[in-house]
Coordinates of C-alpha atoms in Angstrom, one line a residue:
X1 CA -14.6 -9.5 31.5
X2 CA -17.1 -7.0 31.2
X3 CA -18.7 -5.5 34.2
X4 CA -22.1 -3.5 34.0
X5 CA -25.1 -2.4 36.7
X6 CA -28.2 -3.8 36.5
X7 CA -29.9 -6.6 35.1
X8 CA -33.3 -7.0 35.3
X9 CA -35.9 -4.9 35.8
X10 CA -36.9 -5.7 39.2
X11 CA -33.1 -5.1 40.6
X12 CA -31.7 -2.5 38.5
X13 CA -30.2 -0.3 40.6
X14 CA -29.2 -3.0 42.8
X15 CA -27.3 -5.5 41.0
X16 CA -23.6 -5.5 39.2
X17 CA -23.6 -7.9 36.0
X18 CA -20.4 -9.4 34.9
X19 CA -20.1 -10.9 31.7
X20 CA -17.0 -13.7 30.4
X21 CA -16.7 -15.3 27.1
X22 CA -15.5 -18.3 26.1
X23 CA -11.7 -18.3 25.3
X24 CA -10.6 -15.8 28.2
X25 CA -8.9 -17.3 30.9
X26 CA -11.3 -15.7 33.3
X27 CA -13.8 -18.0 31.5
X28 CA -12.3 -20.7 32.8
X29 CA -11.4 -19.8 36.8
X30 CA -15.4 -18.6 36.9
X31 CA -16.5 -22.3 35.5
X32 CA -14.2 -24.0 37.4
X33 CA -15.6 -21.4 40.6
X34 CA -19.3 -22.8 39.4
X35 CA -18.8 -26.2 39.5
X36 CA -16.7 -26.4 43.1
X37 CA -20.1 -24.7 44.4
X38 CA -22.0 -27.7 42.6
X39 CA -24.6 -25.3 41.0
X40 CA -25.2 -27.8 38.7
X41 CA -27.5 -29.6 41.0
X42 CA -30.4 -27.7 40.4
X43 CA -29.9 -27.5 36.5
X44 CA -32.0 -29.0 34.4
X45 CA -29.7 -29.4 31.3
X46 CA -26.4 -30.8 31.0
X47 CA -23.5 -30.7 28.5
X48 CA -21.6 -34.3 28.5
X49 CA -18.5 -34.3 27.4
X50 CA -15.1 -36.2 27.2
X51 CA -12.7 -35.2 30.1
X52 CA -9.6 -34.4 28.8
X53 CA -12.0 -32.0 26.7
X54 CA -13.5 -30.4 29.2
X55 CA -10.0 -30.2 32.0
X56 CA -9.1 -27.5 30.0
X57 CA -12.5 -25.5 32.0
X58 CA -11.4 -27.0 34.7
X59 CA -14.3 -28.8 35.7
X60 CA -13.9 -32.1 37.7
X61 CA -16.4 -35.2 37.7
X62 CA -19.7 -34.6 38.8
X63 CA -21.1 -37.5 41.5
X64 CA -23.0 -38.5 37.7
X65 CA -20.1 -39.8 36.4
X66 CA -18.1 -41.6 38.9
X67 CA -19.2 -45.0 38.0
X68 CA -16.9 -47.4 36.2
X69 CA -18.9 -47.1 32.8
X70 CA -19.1 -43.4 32.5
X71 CA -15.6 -42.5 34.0
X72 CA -14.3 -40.9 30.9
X73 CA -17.2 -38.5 30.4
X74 CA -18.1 -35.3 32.3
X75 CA -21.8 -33.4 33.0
X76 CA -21.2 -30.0 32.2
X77 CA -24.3 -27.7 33.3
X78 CA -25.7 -25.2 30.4
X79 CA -26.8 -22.8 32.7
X80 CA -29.3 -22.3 30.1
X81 CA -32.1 -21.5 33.2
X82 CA -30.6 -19.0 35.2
X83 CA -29.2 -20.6 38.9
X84 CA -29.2 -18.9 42.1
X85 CA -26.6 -19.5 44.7
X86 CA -25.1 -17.9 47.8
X87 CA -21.4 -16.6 48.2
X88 CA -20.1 -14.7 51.0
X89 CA -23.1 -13.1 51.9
X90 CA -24.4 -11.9 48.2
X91 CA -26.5 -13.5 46.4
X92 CA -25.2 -15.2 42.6
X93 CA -27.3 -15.5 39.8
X94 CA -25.3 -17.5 36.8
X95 CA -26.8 -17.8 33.7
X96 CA -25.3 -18.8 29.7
X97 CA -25.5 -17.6 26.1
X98 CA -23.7 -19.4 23.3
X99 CA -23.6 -17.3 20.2
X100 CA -24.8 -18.3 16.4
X101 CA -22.9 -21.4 15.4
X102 CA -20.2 -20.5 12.3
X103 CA -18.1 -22.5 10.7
X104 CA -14.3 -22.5 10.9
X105 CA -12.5 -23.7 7.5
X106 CA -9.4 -24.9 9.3
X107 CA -10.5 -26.7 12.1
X108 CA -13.4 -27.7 9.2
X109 CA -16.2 -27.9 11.5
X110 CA -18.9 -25.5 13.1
X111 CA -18.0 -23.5 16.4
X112 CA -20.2 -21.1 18.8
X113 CA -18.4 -18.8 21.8
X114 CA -20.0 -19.5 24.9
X115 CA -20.8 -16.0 27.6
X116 CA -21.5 -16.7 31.1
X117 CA -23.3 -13.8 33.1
X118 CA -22.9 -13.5 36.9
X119 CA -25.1 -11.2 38.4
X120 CA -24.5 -10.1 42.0
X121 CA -27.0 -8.8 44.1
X122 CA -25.0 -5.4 45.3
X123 CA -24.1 -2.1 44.5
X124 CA -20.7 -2.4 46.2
X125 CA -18.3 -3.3 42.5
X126 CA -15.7 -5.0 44.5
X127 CA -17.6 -8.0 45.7
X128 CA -17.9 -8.8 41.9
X129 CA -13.5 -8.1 41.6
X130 CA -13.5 -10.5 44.9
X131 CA -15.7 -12.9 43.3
X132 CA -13.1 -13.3 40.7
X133 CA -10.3 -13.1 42.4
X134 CA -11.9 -15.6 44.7
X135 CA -12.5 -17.5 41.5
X136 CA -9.0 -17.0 40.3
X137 CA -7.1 -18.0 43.0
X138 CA -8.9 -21.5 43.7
X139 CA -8.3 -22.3 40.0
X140 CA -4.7 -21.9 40.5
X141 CA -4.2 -23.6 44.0
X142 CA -5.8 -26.7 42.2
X143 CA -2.8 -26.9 40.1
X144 CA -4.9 -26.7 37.0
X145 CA -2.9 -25.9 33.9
X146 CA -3.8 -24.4 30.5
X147 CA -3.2 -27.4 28.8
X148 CA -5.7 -29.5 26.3
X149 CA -5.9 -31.8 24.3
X150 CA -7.3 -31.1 20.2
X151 CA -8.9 -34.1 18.3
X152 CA -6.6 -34.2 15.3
X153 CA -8.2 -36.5 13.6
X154 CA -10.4 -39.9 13.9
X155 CA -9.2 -43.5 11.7
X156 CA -11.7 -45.8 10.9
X157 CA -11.4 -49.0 13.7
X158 CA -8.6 -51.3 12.5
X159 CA -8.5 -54.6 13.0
X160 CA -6.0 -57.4 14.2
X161 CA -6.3 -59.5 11.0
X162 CA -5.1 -56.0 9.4
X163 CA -1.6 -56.4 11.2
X164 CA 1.0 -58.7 10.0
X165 CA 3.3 -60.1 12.5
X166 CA 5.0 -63.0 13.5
X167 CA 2.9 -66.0 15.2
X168 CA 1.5 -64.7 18.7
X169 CA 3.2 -61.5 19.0
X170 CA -0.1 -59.5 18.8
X171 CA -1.8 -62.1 20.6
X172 CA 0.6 -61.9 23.4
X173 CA 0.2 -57.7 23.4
X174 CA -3.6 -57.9 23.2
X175 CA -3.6 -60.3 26.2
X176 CA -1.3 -58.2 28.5
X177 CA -2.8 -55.4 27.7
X178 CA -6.6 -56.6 29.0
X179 CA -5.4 -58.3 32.0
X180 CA -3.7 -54.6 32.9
X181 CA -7.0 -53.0 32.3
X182 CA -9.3 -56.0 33.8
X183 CA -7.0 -55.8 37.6
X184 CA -7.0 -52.0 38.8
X185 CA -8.3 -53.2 42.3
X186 CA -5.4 -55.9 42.6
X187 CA -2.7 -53.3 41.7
X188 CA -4.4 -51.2 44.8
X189 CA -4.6 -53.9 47.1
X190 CA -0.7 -55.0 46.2
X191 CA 0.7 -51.3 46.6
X192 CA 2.0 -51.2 42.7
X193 CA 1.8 -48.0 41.0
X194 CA -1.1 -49.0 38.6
X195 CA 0.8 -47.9 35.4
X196 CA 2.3 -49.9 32.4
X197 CA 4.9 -49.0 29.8
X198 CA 5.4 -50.4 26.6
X199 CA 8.4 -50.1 23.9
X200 CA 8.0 -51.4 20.1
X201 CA 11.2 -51.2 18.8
X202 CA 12.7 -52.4 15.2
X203 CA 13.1 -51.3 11.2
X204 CA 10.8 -48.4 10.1
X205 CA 7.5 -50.2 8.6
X206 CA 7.9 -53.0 10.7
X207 CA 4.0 -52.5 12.0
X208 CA 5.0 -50.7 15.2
X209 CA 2.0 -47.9 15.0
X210 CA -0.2 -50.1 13.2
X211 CA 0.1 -52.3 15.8
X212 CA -0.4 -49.6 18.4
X213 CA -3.7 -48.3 16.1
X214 CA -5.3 -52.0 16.1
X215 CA -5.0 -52.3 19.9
X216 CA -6.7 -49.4 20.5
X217 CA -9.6 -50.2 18.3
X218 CA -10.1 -54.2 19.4
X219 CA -9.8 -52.8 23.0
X220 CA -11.8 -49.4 22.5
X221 CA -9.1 -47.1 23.5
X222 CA -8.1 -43.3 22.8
X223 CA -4.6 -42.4 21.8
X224 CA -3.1 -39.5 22.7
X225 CA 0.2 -39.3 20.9
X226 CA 2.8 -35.7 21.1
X227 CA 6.0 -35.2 19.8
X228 CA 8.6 -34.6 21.3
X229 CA 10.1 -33.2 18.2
X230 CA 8.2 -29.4 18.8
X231 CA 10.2 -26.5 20.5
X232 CA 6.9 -25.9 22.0
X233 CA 7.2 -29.1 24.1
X234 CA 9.2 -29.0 27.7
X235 CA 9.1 -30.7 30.7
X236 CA 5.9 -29.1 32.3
X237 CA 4.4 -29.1 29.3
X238 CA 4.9 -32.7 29.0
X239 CA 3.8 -33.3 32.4
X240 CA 0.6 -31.2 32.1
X241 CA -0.5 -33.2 28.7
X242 CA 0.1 -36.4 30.7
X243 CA -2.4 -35.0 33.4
X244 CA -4.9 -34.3 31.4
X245 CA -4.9 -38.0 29.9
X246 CA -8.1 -40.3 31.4
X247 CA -7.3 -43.6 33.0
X248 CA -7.8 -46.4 30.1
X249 CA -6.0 -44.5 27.3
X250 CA -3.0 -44.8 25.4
X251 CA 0.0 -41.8 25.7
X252 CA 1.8 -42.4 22.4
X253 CA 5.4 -40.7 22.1
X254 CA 7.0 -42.0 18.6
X255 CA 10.4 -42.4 17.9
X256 CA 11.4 -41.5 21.2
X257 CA 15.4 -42.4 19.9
X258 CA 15.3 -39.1 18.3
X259 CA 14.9 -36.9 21.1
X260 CA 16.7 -39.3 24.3
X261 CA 19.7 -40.8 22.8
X262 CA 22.7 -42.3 24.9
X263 CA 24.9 -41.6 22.2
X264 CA 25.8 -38.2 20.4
X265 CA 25.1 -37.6 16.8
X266 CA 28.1 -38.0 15.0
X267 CA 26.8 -35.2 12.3
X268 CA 26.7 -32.4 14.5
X269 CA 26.3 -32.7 18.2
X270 CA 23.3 -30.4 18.5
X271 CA 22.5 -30.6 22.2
X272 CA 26.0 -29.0 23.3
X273 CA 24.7 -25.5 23.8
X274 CA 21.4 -23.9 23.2
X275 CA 21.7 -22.9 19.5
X276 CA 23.7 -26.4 18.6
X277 CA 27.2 -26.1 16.5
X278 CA 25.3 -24.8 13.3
X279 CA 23.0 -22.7 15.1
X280 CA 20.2 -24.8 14.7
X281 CA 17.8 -25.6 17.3
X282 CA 17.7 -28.1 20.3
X283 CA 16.7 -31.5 19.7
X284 CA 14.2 -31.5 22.4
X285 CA 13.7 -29.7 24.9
X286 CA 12.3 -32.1 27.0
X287 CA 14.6 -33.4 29.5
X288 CA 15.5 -37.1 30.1
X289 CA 14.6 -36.8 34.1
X290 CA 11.5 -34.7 33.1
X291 CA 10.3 -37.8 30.7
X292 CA 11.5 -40.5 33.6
X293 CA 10.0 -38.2 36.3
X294 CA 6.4 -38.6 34.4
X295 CA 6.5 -42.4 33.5
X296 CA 7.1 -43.3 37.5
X297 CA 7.5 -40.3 39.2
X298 CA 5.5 -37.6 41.1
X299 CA 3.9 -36.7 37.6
X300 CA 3.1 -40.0 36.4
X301 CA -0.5 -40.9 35.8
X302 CA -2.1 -43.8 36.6
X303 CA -4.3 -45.8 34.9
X304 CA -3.1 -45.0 31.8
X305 CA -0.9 -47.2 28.8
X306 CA 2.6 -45.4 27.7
X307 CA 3.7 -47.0 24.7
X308 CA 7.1 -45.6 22.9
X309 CA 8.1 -46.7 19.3
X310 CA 11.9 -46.5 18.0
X311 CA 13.9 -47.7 15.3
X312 CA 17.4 -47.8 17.3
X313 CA 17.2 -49.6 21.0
X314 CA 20.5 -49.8 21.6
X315 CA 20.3 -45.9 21.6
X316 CA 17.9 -45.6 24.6
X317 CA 19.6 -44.7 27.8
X318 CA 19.2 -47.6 30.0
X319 CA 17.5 -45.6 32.8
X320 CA 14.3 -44.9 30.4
X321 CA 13.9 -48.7 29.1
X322 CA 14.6 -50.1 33.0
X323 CA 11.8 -52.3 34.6
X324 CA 8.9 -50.4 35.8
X325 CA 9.1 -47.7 33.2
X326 CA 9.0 -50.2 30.6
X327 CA 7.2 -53.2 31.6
X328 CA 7.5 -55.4 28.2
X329 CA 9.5 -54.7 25.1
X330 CA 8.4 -56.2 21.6
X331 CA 10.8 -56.7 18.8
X332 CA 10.1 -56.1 15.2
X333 CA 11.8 -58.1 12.7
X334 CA 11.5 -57.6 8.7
X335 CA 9.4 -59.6 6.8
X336 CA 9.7 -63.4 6.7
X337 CA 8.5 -66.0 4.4
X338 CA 5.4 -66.6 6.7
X339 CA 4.2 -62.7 6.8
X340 CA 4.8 -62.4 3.2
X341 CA 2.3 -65.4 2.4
X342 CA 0.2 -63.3 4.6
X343 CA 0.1 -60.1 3.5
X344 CA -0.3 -61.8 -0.3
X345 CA -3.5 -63.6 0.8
X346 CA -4.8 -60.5 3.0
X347 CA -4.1 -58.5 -0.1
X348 CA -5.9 -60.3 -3.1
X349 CA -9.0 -62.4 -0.9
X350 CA -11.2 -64.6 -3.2
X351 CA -14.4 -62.2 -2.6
X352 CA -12.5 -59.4 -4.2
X353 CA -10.5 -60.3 -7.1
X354 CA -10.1 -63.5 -9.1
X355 CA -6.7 -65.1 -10.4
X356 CA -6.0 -64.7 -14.5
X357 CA -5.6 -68.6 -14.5
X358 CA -9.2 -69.0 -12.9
X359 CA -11.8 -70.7 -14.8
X360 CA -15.3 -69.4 -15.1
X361 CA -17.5 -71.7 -12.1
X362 CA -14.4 -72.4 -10.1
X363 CA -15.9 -72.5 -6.8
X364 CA -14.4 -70.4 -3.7
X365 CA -12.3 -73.6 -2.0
X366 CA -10.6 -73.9 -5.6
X367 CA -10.1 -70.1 -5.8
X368 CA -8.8 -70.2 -2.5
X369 CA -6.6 -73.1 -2.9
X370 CA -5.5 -71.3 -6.2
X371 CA -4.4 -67.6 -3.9
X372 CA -2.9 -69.6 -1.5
X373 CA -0.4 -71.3 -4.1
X374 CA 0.5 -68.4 -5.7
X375 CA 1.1 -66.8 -2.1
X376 CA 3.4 -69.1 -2.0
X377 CA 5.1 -68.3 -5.6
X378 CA 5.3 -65.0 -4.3
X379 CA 7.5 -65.6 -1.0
X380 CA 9.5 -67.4 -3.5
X381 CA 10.8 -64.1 -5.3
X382 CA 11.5 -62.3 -1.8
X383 CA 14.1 -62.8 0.1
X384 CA 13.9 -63.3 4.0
X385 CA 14.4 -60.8 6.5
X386 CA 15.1 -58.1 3.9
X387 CA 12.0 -56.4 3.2
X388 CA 9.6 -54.2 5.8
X389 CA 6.0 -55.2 5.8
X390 CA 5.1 -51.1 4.6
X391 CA 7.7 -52.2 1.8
X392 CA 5.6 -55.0 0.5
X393 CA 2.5 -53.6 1.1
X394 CA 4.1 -50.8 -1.2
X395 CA 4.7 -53.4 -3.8
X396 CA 1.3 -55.0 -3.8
X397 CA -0.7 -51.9 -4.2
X398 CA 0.9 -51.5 -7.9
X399 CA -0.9 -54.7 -8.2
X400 CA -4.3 -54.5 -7.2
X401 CA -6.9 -57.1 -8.1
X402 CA -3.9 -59.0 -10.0
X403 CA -2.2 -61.7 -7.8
X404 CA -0.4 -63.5 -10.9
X405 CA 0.9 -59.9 -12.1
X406 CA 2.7 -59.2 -8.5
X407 CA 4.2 -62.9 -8.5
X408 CA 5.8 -62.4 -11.8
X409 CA 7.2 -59.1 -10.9
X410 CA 8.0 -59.6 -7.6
X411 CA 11.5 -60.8 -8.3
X412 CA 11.9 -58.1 -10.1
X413 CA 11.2 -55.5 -8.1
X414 CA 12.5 -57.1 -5.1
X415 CA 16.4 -56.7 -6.9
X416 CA 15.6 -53.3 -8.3
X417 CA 14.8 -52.4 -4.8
X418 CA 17.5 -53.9 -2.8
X419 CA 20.0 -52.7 -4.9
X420 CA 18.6 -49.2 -4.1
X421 CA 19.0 -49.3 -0.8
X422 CA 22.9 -50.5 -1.2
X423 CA 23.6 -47.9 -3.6
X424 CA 21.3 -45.4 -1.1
X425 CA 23.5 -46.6 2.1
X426 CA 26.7 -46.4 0.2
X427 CA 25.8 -42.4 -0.3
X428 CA 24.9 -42.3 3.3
X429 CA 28.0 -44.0 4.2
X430 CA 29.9 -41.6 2.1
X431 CA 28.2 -38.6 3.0
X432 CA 29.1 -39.3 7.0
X433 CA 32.9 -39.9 6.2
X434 CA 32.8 -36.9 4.3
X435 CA 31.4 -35.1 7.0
X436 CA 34.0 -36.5 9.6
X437 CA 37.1 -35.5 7.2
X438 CA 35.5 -32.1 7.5
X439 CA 35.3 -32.3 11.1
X440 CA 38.8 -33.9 11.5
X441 CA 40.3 -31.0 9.5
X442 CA 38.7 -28.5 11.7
X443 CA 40.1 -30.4 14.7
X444 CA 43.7 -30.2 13.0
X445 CA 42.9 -25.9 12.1
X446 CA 42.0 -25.6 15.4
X447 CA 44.8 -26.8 17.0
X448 CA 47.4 -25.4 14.9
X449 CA 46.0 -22.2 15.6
X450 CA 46.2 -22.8 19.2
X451 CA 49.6 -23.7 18.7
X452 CA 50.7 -20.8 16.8
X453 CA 49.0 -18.4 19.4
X454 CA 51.0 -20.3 22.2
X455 CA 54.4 -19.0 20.1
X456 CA 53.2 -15.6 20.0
X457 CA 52.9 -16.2 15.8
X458 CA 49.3 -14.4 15.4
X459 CA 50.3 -11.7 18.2
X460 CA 53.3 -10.3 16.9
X461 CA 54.1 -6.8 17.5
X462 CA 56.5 -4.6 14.9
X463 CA 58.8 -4.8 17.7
X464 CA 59.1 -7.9 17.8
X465 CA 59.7 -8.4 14.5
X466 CA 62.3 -6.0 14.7
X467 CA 64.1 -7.6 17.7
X468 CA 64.1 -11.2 15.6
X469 CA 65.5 -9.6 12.8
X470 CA 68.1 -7.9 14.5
X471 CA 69.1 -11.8 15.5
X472 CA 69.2 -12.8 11.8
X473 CA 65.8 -15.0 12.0
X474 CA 64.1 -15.3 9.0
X475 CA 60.2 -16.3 10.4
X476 CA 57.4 -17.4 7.8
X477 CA 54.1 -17.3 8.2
X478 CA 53.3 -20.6 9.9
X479 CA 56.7 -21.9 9.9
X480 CA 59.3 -21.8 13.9
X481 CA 62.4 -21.4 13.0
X482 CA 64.8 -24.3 14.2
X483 CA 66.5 -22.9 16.7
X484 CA 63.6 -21.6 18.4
X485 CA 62.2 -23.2 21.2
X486 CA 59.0 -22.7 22.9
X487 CA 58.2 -24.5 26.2
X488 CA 54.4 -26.2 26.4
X489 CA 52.5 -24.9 28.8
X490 CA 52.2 -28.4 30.3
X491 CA 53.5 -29.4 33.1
X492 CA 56.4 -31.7 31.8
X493 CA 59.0 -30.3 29.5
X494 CA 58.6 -30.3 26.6
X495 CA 58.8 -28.3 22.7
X496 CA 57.1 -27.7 19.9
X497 CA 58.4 -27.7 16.5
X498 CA 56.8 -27.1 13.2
X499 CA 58.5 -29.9 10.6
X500 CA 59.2 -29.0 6.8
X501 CA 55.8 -31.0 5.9
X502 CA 53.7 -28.5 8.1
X503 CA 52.8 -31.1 10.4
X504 CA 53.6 -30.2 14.3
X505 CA 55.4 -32.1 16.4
X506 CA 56.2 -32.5 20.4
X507 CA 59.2 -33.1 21.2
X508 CA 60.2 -34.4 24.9
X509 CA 63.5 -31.9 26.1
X510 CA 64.4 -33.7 29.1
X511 CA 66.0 -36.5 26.3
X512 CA 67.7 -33.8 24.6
X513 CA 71.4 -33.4 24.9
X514 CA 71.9 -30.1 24.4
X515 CA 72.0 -28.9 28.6
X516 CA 71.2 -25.1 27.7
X517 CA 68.1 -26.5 25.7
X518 CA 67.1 -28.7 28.5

């Protein structure tokens, strides 16, 4: 913020000009100041926007844009026309520059920095510090946060037909998802939080995001999808992107298995301490009460569709995938006979490509007739329930514009491929015995070290050593003589003994015979 007297020529010597640029955070407490004193009613010219862009300013709806059809977008006032207002006793003038548009390579589109003046009709300089800290403190108490959301990137609208699945699955989504968005007022007038949570769980490639994609473009929905995956990512973090979410859009977490699992990793139990055994990083640190607290908690958000996509249900903790958190779960299943046909026919369609077999004149029933039966010659070659729908799809595009070519090789490729992923599970299954012999033997090295530090082996002094010699005991490294006997520190007697072989054993005393012994 830049502060400097005088302004125009008719108030120079009485009048303080402050000056804040886009990007500062005292940008944002003064636009957030501006539009809590509704200056915008007597401007002329208006920025609209899309609301989650603009929360980040902290500007709320305008009386514009409360109707149903325009609830997404917000009127942001240029200030182009310098405004006059009253605070406190002074009178405000507000007005806006935006500097000469340039073009930034690696958001790849053109930016401008936008100044906002405030003039202040004094020559005291702290009513402009007050009008700040004013400004400052009002932003805060409104719990905004300096959170917002960045366009990554816009997909073409995909549709339905686009998505194999079984019979009615879609269908079934589609339908439960319209009569959620169509009955806001009847979740009001029954007292139910007006939120729903989906989970699409199954095989990678199954169609769970494509599924996710198509629904948002038949139904005209934005998707706002974080990982959990980034360190960047905590609880208020979480909570504060969720905020900043309109009603009538879609929060996307993917592969939410990875970062709330029931169960530990086997590999390497990385949540056990900050750093994880190898030093490596958490898994997440959002927490599994901060993720339940904002699906139907005091942070949740209504209005808006959570859906969550995993490969491994049965690793969920119940309390995320209970009722009311997660209203309806859909199953993915690999490919079956019916979605292969499908996905052959969506593939090579009459208007595009034309069988080798055709004839010249063949009209588009016989060409069509002639797609669909070798459709079905291809779900001959694939075996059911074995292959993803991303796998096929995979296959097909090797054989573009030539149906007959992917029938003869599908066989083919479909045995190459399977026995790829046997030969690449047996590595995986021999990779994770591997890496639990490693862990076993460090269980075993850990212990008999423990052991030998409960006999005083690694803490031996010279005169110790002296003392046992004295007796005529010959000690090894690693080896207890026989005739020694160290008590456990247990509670039951007991001794340990180190046998020929190396391998420790604990031996009960109170069965012993020998009454000195026991």
């Amino acid at each position: 913020m830049n502060v400097w007297r005088g302004s125009h020529a008719t108030s120079t010597e009485y009048s303080l000009t402050a000056e804040f640029t886009e990007g500062d955070p005292a940008y944002d407490w003064v636009l957030a100041f501006l539009s809590k004193q509704q200056v915008w009613r007597r401007s002329w010219n208006f920025k609209i926007s899309a609301k989650t862009l603009q929360r980040k300013n902290g500007v709320e709806s305008t009386e514009i844009s409360k109707g149903h059809n325009s609830e997404n977008a917000e009127y942001v006032p240029t200030y182009q026309r310098p405004q006059l207002f009253r605070w406190k006793g002074y009178w405000v003038e507000v007005s806006k520059s935006i500097s000469i548009p340039s073009y930034d390579y690696q958001a790849e589109r053109t930016v401008s920095t936008s100044t906002i003046y405030l003039t202040v009709y004094t020559r005291d300089v702290s009513a402009i510090s007050a009008l700040v800290e004013h400004a400052r403190a009002e932003y805060m108490e409104r719990s905004y946060v300096p959170f917002y959301w960045n366009e990554c990137k816009r997909k073409p609208r995909r549709s339905l037909d686009s998505v194999i699945l079984e019979a009615g699955v879609l269908e079934s989504l589609v339908s439960d998802v319209q009569e959620f968005l169509d009955m806001e007022d009847w979740y009001q007038t029954a007292g139910i939080p007006y939120r729903r949570g989906y989970l699409l769980y199954g095989p990678p490639g199954a169609g769970k995001t494509s599924t996710i994609y198509a629904l948002a473009g038949e139904l005209g929905l934005e998707i706002y999808s974080l990982s959990l995956a980034s360190s960047t990512i905590d609880d208020s973090i979480l909570a504060a992107a969720l905020a900043c979410i309109p009603k009538r859009s879609i929060f996307l977490l993917e592969d939410i298995d990875c970062a709330f699992s029931r169960t530990e990793d086997l590999n390497n139990n990385i949540n056990s301490n900050p750093y994880g055994i190898y030093g490596a990083p958490p898994k997440c640190n959002v927490t599994l009460s901060g993720l339940l607290n904002i699906l139907d908690g005091v942070a949740s958000q209504e209005g808006v569709l959570f859906f969550a996509t995993t490969n491994h249900i049965e690793d969920l903790d119940n309390a995320l995938i209970r009722p009311g958190r997660i209203d309806k779960k859909i199953q993915y299943y690999h490919a079956a006979r019916p979605q292969a046909t499908a996905l052959f026919k969506r593939f090579f369609p009459t208007s595009h490509c034309a069988p080798e077999s055709a004839k010249e004149g063949l009209s588009d029933e016989e060409k069509t007739s002639l797609i669909s039966s070798l459709a079905e010659d291809f779900a001959d070659q694939i075996p059911e329930i074995t292959f993803t729908t991303a796998e096929l799809q995979g296959f097909l595009l090797t054989c573009k514009f030539k149906p007959e070519k992917a029938v003869r090789e599908a066989k083919e490729w479909a045995e190459n491929t399977l026995r790829e992923k046997q030969e690449l599970e047996a590595k995986k299954k021999a990779k994770q015995e591997k890496a639990q012999e490693r862990r076993d033997k460090e269980e075993v090295e850990k212990l008999q070290s423990t052991l030998k530090k409960m006999n005083g082996i690694s803490s031996k002094t010279p005169q110790d050593e002296d003392t046992k010699t004295n007796k005529g005991d010959v000690i090894k490294a690693g080896h207890i003589p026989e005739s020694s006997n160290v008590q456990s520190r247990s509670s039951s007697p007991s001794s340990i003994q180190e046998s020929d072989n190396d391998s420790w054993t604990i031996t009960d005393s109170s069965t012993d015979q020998d009454p000195e012994r026991r």
